[in-house]
Tab-separated table of C-alpha atoms in Angstrom:
chain	number	residue	atom	x	y	z
A	1	UNK	CA	105.148	65.123	163.384
A	2	UNK	CA	104.389	67.976	165.687
A	3	UNK	CA	105.170	67.755	169.393
A	4	UNK	CA	101.527	68.279	170.339
A	5	UNK	CA	100.605	65.293	168.226
A	6	UNK	CA	103.143	63.142	170.051
A	7	UNK	CA	101.723	64.166	173.428
A	8	UNK	CA	98.202	63.490	172.271
A	9	UNK	CA	99.112	60.028	170.993
A	10	UNK	CA	100.934	59.179	174.210
A	11	UNK	CA	97.966	60.200	176.357
A	12	UNK	CA	95.597	58.237	174.142
A	13	UNK	CA	97.782	55.149	174.407
A	14	UNK	CA	97.999	55.428	178.189
A	15	UNK	CA	94.227	55.251	178.332
A	16	UNK	CA	94.178	52.377	175.850
A	17	UNK	CA	96.077	49.947	178.058
A	18	UNK	CA	93.586	50.492	180.870
A	19	UNK	CA	90.521	50.095	178.683
A	20	UNK	CA	91.528	47.429	176.160
A	21	UNK	CA	88.381	45.400	176.712
A	22	UNK	CA	86.200	48.381	175.821
A	23	UNK	CA	87.686	48.964	172.390
A	24	UNK	CA	87.241	45.432	171.107
A	25	UNK	CA	84.564	46.349	168.570
A	26	UNK	CA	84.299	46.354	164.786
A	27	UNK	CA	86.280	43.433	163.351
A	28	UNK	CA	87.234	41.833	166.662
A	29	UNK	CA	86.243	38.212	166.955
A	30	UNK	CA	84.477	38.502	170.289
A	31	UNK	CA	84.929	36.807	173.642
A	32	UNK	CA	88.300	36.393	175.280
A	33	UNK	CA	89.909	33.022	175.768
A	34	UNK	CA	91.710	31.404	178.655
A	35	UNK	CA	95.455	31.903	178.873
A	36	UNK	CA	95.873	28.396	180.366
A	37	UNK	CA	99.047	29.468	182.111
A	38	UNK	CA	100.647	30.830	178.937
A	39	UNK	CA	100.920	34.401	180.182
A	40	UNK	CA	98.857	35.742	177.260
A	41	UNK	CA	96.116	38.256	177.959
A	42	UNK	CA	92.688	36.790	178.716
A	43	UNK	CA	91.122	39.463	176.477
A	44	UNK	CA	90.947	38.729	172.764
A	45	UNK	CA	92.817	41.303	170.689
A	46	UNK	CA	92.462	42.224	167.036
A	47	UNK	CA	95.593	43.084	165.079
A	48	UNK	CA	95.299	44.816	161.723
A	49	UNK	CA	98.109	43.843	159.321
A	50	UNK	CA	98.610	46.084	156.303
A	51	UNK	CA	101.149	44.732	153.809
A	52	UNK	CA	102.112	46.981	150.913
A	53	UNK	CA	102.726	44.273	148.322
A	54	UNK	CA	103.106	40.524	148.182
A	55	UNK	CA	106.652	39.274	147.851
A	56	UNK	CA	108.744	36.743	149.822
A	57	UNK	CA	110.464	39.175	152.207
A	58	UNK	CA	107.274	40.921	153.297
A	59	UNK	CA	105.370	37.628	153.443
A	60	UNK	CA	108.089	36.257	155.723
A	61	UNK	CA	107.880	39.317	157.981
A	62	UNK	CA	104.126	38.824	158.379
A	63	UNK	CA	104.544	35.155	159.222
A	64	UNK	CA	107.291	35.878	161.742
A	65	UNK	CA	105.100	38.514	163.407
A	66	UNK	CA	102.207	36.077	163.817
A	67	UNK	CA	104.522	33.321	165.025
A	68	UNK	CA	105.691	35.576	167.860
A	69	UNK	CA	102.115	35.686	169.121
A	70	UNK	CA	101.806	31.907	168.925
A	71	UNK	CA	105.087	31.530	170.799
A	72	UNK	CA	103.747	33.849	173.510
A	73	UNK	CA	100.680	31.665	174.028
A	74	UNK	CA	98.112	33.507	171.921
A	75	UNK	CA	95.691	31.313	169.977
A	76	UNK	CA	94.596	32.634	166.605
A	77	UNK	CA	90.823	32.903	166.417
A	78	UNK	CA	90.508	32.773	170.196
A	79	UNK	CA	92.832	35.221	171.935
A	80	UNK	CA	94.104	36.985	168.817
A	81	UNK	CA	92.558	37.801	165.457
A	82	UNK	CA	94.706	38.949	162.537
A	83	UNK	CA	92.900	41.124	159.994
A	84	UNK	CA	95.334	40.867	157.077
A	85	UNK	CA	95.089	43.116	154.039
A	86	UNK	CA	97.360	43.749	151.044
A	87	UNK	CA	97.609	47.059	149.199
A	88	UNK	CA	98.968	45.466	146.000
A	89	UNK	CA	101.576	48.239	145.732
A	90	UNK	CA	98.904	50.968	145.613
A	91	UNK	CA	99.420	53.876	148.029
A	92	UNK	CA	95.737	54.805	147.827
A	93	UNK	CA	94.789	51.266	148.829
A	94	UNK	CA	97.211	51.375	151.765
A	95	UNK	CA	95.436	54.529	152.939
A	96	UNK	CA	92.034	52.880	152.621
A	97	UNK	CA	93.261	49.888	154.628
A	98	UNK	CA	94.507	52.153	157.427
A	99	UNK	CA	91.196	54.011	157.475
A	100	UNK	CA	89.335	50.700	157.692
A	101	UNK	CA	91.438	49.653	160.663
A	102	UNK	CA	90.625	52.980	162.334
A	103	UNK	CA	86.897	52.501	161.751
A	104	UNK	CA	87.011	48.932	163.033
A	105	UNK	CA	88.993	50.004	166.098
A	106	UNK	CA	91.744	47.401	165.950
A	107	UNK	CA	93.794	47.096	169.132
A	108	UNK	CA	97.114	47.409	167.315
A	109	UNK	CA	98.213	47.726	163.702
A	110	UNK	CA	101.234	46.282	161.921
A	111	UNK	CA	102.316	48.055	158.740
A	112	UNK	CA	104.720	46.148	156.505
A	113	UNK	CA	106.904	48.352	154.247
A	114	UNK	CA	107.289	52.120	154.198
A	115	UNK	CA	104.209	53.208	152.155
A	116	UNK	CA	101.882	51.158	154.360
A	117	UNK	CA	103.600	52.490	157.474
A	118	UNK	CA	103.147	56.076	156.317
A	119	UNK	CA	99.469	55.474	155.615
A	120	UNK	CA	98.979	53.858	159.019
A	121	UNK	CA	100.790	56.656	160.860
A	122	UNK	CA	98.625	59.279	159.184
A	123	UNK	CA	95.293	57.552	159.752
A	124	UNK	CA	95.682	55.595	163.003
A	125	UNK	CA	96.355	58.039	165.818
A	126	UNK	CA	94.475	56.381	168.671
A	127	UNK	CA	96.076	52.926	168.726
A	128	UNK	CA	99.651	51.615	168.712
A	129	UNK	CA	101.138	51.231	165.240
A	130	UNK	CA	104.154	49.018	164.610
A	131	UNK	CA	106.054	48.894	161.353
A	132	UNK	CA	108.552	46.477	159.867
A	133	UNK	CA	110.528	46.339	156.618
A	134	UNK	CA	111.062	50.114	156.828
A	135	UNK	CA	114.581	51.281	156.045
A	136	UNK	CA	114.638	54.779	157.560
A	137	UNK	CA	111.731	55.622	159.854
A	138	UNK	CA	112.975	59.162	160.464
A	139	UNK	CA	113.321	59.985	156.768
A	140	UNK	CA	109.847	58.513	156.221
A	141	UNK	CA	108.473	60.864	158.931
A	142	UNK	CA	107.233	57.961	161.021
A	143	UNK	CA	109.136	58.791	164.213
A	144	UNK	CA	110.849	61.817	165.733
A	145	UNK	CA	114.002	59.757	166.260
A	146	UNK	CA	114.935	56.098	166.328
A	147	UNK	CA	115.847	56.344	170.014
A	148	UNK	CA	112.670	58.189	171.105
A	149	UNK	CA	109.876	57.781	168.546
A	150	UNK	CA	107.679	60.230	170.448
A	151	UNK	CA	104.215	59.120	169.277
A	152	UNK	CA	102.139	55.989	168.855
A	153	UNK	CA	104.388	54.575	166.109
A	154	UNK	CA	107.527	52.439	166.414
A	155	UNK	CA	108.845	49.183	164.984
A	156	UNK	CA	111.779	47.500	163.275
A	157	UNK	CA	114.047	48.733	160.499
A	158	UNK	CA	115.304	46.531	157.699
A	159	UNK	CA	118.188	48.842	156.875
A	160	UNK	CA	120.562	46.571	155.042
A	161	UNK	CA	124.289	46.433	155.796
A	162	UNK	CA	124.878	48.198	152.478
A	163	UNK	CA	128.623	48.678	152.989
A	164	UNK	CA	129.131	44.966	153.663
A	165	UNK	CA	127.078	44.106	150.584
A	166	UNK	CA	129.159	46.412	148.389
A	167	UNK	CA	132.234	44.764	149.939
A	168	UNK	CA	130.948	41.470	148.535
A	169	UNK	CA	131.025	42.915	145.032
A	170	UNK	CA	134.648	43.956	145.495
A	171	UNK	CA	135.539	40.542	146.939
A	172	UNK	CA	133.915	38.585	144.122
A	173	UNK	CA	134.976	40.942	141.328
A	174	UNK	CA	138.005	43.022	142.407
A	175	UNK	CA	138.098	44.700	138.982
A	176	UNK	CA	134.556	46.048	139.209
A	177	UNK	CA	134.260	49.790	138.487
A	178	UNK	CA	130.541	50.361	137.928
A	179	UNK	CA	127.627	49.119	140.038
A	180	UNK	CA	124.106	49.319	138.649
A	181	UNK	CA	121.069	49.948	140.856
A	182	UNK	CA	117.390	49.829	139.888
A	183	UNK	CA	114.789	51.038	142.376
A	184	UNK	CA	111.329	52.534	142.778
A	185	UNK	CA	111.385	56.299	142.359
A	186	UNK	CA	108.731	56.829	145.026
A	187	UNK	CA	110.369	54.849	147.830
A	188	UNK	CA	112.238	56.839	150.472
A	189	UNK	CA	113.960	53.699	151.740
A	190	UNK	CA	115.539	53.075	148.340
A	191	UNK	CA	116.879	56.611	148.068
A	192	UNK	CA	118.564	56.146	151.447
A	193	UNK	CA	120.217	52.954	150.242
A	194	UNK	CA	121.441	54.579	147.031
A	195	UNK	CA	123.304	57.198	149.042
A	196	UNK	CA	124.794	54.535	151.319
A	197	UNK	CA	125.846	52.503	148.279
A	198	UNK	CA	127.516	55.534	146.717
A	199	UNK	CA	129.588	56.116	149.852
A	200	UNK	CA	130.541	52.447	150.131
A	201	UNK	CA	131.433	52.225	146.440
A	202	UNK	CA	133.796	55.205	146.676
A	203	UNK	CA	135.969	53.293	149.125
A	204	UNK	CA	136.565	50.677	146.433
A	205	UNK	CA	137.029	53.173	143.601
A	206	UNK	CA	133.643	52.250	142.138
A	207	UNK	CA	130.719	54.388	140.988
A	208	UNK	CA	126.975	53.741	141.123
A	209	UNK	CA	124.808	53.985	138.001
A	210	UNK	CA	121.063	54.367	138.691
A	211	UNK	CA	117.785	53.650	136.949
A	212	UNK	CA	114.367	54.256	138.506
A	213	UNK	CA	110.987	52.665	137.878
A	214	UNK	CA	107.419	53.496	138.808
A	215	UNK	CA	106.076	49.945	138.538
A	216	UNK	CA	107.400	46.407	138.288
A	217	UNK	CA	106.721	46.163	134.546
A	218	UNK	CA	109.530	48.662	133.934
A	219	UNK	CA	112.227	46.644	135.713
A	220	UNK	CA	113.584	44.776	132.691
A	221	UNK	CA	113.938	47.895	130.557
A	222	UNK	CA	115.467	49.844	133.450
A	223	UNK	CA	118.025	47.103	134.071
A	224	UNK	CA	118.990	47.043	130.400
A	225	UNK	CA	119.385	50.838	130.492
A	226	UNK	CA	122.174	50.530	133.083
A	227	UNK	CA	124.525	49.762	130.225
A	228	UNK	CA	128.012	48.400	130.743
A	229	UNK	CA	128.088	47.780	134.504
A	230	UNK	CA	130.254	45.219	136.282
A	231	UNK	CA	127.695	44.281	138.945
A	232	UNK	CA	124.115	44.981	139.935
A	233	UNK	CA	123.095	45.657	143.520
A	234	UNK	CA	119.423	45.120	144.333
A	235	UNK	CA	118.277	47.263	147.289
A	236	UNK	CA	115.482	46.541	149.756
A	237	UNK	CA	112.833	47.973	147.468
A	238	UNK	CA	109.280	46.676	147.156
A	239	UNK	CA	109.127	46.896	143.370
A	240	UNK	CA	112.537	45.264	143.017
A	241	UNK	CA	111.617	42.448	145.396
A	242	UNK	CA	108.349	41.757	143.590
A	243	UNK	CA	110.121	41.600	140.204
A	244	UNK	CA	113.606	40.350	141.031
A	245	UNK	CA	113.353	37.792	138.227
A	246	UNK	CA	113.296	40.528	135.595
A	247	UNK	CA	116.552	42.023	136.873
A	248	UNK	CA	118.250	38.643	137.205
A	249	UNK	CA	117.124	37.658	133.720
A	250	UNK	CA	118.904	40.620	132.151
A	251	UNK	CA	121.989	39.998	134.288
A	252	UNK	CA	122.133	36.347	133.227
A	253	UNK	CA	121.962	37.313	129.556
A	254	UNK	CA	124.845	39.761	130.006
A	255	UNK	CA	126.902	37.767	132.524
A	256	UNK	CA	126.696	40.389	135.265
A	257	UNK	CA	127.158	39.679	138.973
A	258	UNK	CA	124.044	40.382	141.088
A	259	UNK	CA	124.327	41.016	144.835
A	260	UNK	CA	121.078	41.233	146.777
A	261	UNK	CA	120.149	43.104	149.919
A	262	UNK	CA	118.480	40.112	151.561
A	263	UNK	CA	118.248	36.345	151.304
A	264	UNK	CA	115.002	36.409	149.314
A	265	UNK	CA	116.902	38.163	146.513
A	266	UNK	CA	119.413	35.295	146.581
A	267	UNK	CA	116.552	32.813	146.420
A	268	UNK	CA	115.344	34.807	143.397
A	269	UNK	CA	118.652	34.521	141.541
A	270	UNK	CA	121.208	36.906	143.055
A	271	UNK	CA	124.612	35.347	143.702
A	272	UNK	CA	125.060	36.357	147.348
A	273	UNK	CA	124.166	38.698	150.186
A	274	UNK	CA	124.947	39.574	153.752
A	275	UNK	CA	121.383	40.144	154.763
A	276	UNK	CA	118.421	40.098	157.045
A	277	UNK	CA	116.202	37.141	157.814
A	278	UNK	CA	112.758	38.719	157.414
A	279	UNK	CA	110.999	35.988	159.346
A	280	UNK	CA	113.171	36.789	162.348
A	281	UNK	CA	112.677	40.532	161.818
A	282	UNK	CA	108.914	40.029	161.804
A	283	UNK	CA	109.122	37.956	164.972
A	284	UNK	CA	111.180	40.702	166.607
A	285	UNK	CA	108.389	43.150	165.723
A	286	UNK	CA	105.815	40.756	167.144
A	287	UNK	CA	107.705	40.656	170.429
A	288	UNK	CA	107.486	44.451	170.556
A	289	UNK	CA	103.729	44.243	169.966
A	290	UNK	CA	103.314	41.774	172.802
A	291	UNK	CA	105.193	44.071	175.179
A	292	UNK	CA	102.733	46.823	174.277
A	293	UNK	CA	99.617	44.685	174.621
A	294	UNK	CA	100.586	42.660	177.691
A	295	UNK	CA	102.962	44.896	179.612
A	296	UNK	CA	101.633	48.324	178.702
A	297	UNK	CA	104.851	49.439	177.003
A	298	UNK	CA	104.561	52.869	175.381
A	299	UNK	CA	105.487	53.113	171.668
A	300	UNK	CA	106.608	56.699	172.271
A	301	UNK	CA	109.541	55.461	174.353
A	302	UNK	CA	110.264	52.174	172.556
A	303	UNK	CA	113.313	52.656	170.308
A	304	UNK	CA	113.139	51.541	166.710
A	305	UNK	CA	114.957	48.204	166.566
A	306	UNK	CA	117.195	46.765	163.860
A	307	UNK	CA	117.738	43.138	162.960
A	308	UNK	CA	119.590	41.076	165.526
A	309	UNK	CA	120.641	38.518	162.918
A	310	UNK	CA	122.687	39.018	159.731
A	311	UNK	CA	123.764	36.054	157.620
A	312	UNK	CA	125.947	35.457	154.572
A	313	UNK	CA	123.982	33.555	151.946
A	314	UNK	CA	125.329	32.365	148.583
A	315	UNK	CA	123.572	30.738	145.632
A	316	UNK	CA	125.937	28.503	143.677
A	317	UNK	CA	123.445	27.774	140.919
A	318	UNK	CA	122.637	31.457	140.473
A	319	UNK	CA	126.334	32.358	140.360
A	320	UNK	CA	126.890	29.811	137.601
A	321	UNK	CA	123.942	31.169	135.586
A	322	UNK	CA	125.351	34.678	136.004
A	323	UNK	CA	128.744	33.486	134.758
A	324	UNK	CA	130.365	34.263	138.104
A	325	UNK	CA	132.786	32.161	140.130
A	326	UNK	CA	132.438	32.683	143.874
A	327	UNK	CA	135.698	32.570	145.902
A	328	UNK	CA	136.041	29.317	147.823
A	329	UNK	CA	136.618	31.049	151.147
A	330	UNK	CA	133.427	33.080	150.650
A	331	UNK	CA	131.415	29.899	150.154
A	332	UNK	CA	133.119	28.270	153.138
A	333	UNK	CA	132.077	31.021	155.542
A	334	UNK	CA	128.500	31.274	154.270
A	335	UNK	CA	125.795	30.425	156.796
A	336	UNK	CA	123.479	29.393	153.977
A	337	UNK	CA	124.471	27.804	150.679
A	338	UNK	CA	121.834	27.436	147.967
A	339	UNK	CA	122.780	24.921	145.286
């Protein structure tokens, strides 16, 4: 993003806070409600939510975001309206959604996952844009830096603790030498995680074997193409998350350990993870949105935030189906145990 663009966005946002009532057109629901002592704004606001694809992690982020508004005293349909749209994993659709939000003059937009965030950043320049479930906002060209975003876009990163997750593989299978990874070829966030996994694997004398896909229907074949690997690591990737069952199915047939990048992967059949709670991450993003709408905070100076909560989750049933025995001390220290 060019510096002149950042300055333009900042000036536009400064005017927005002072004239919020004037921009409530298009898809806004109309008259403001009473705050009844809650501290919420008396003006009704319309929030556009663009989700790239439907899967448990992104769904949880959306719900957490909306819950933050409820916790702050907003009443859906009265003091806040959520215009929720799903791109069904189509970049062109994500662009159309962002353009619709621009036409309808939403007061703030939430983009869930990197492709939706990129579409929103490119098409919504006059209103605050928050993102969540984005691994590397700088690499995705969403912000100038995580510390000083510089424009009208900021949000929360779901960068996984990749090193800790690779450590889990070494703890569960000390003899592991090859780790397989399947990911979407078009996702910047996945490429970042592959590099982090490579570095973490080197410390354990392991190598990473990759296979890429362009859509979820290719996941099974891509997983089989990994060959003789000792474990599979599933990154925070939208295609992987939407088709985790295909990867787990192959792993179960071959008796291969699967370590996920978040708890929804464990729910889907991975053996364990040290990961992010996406509901909490979404709520954290919602709290940022409320600071913008109520307190006039400027996205240009709001640092990109990372998850405040990481938890060890294990799935005993999944481990058994994968032919893996989890160390007793690992299970004992898990915050969440799925049976």
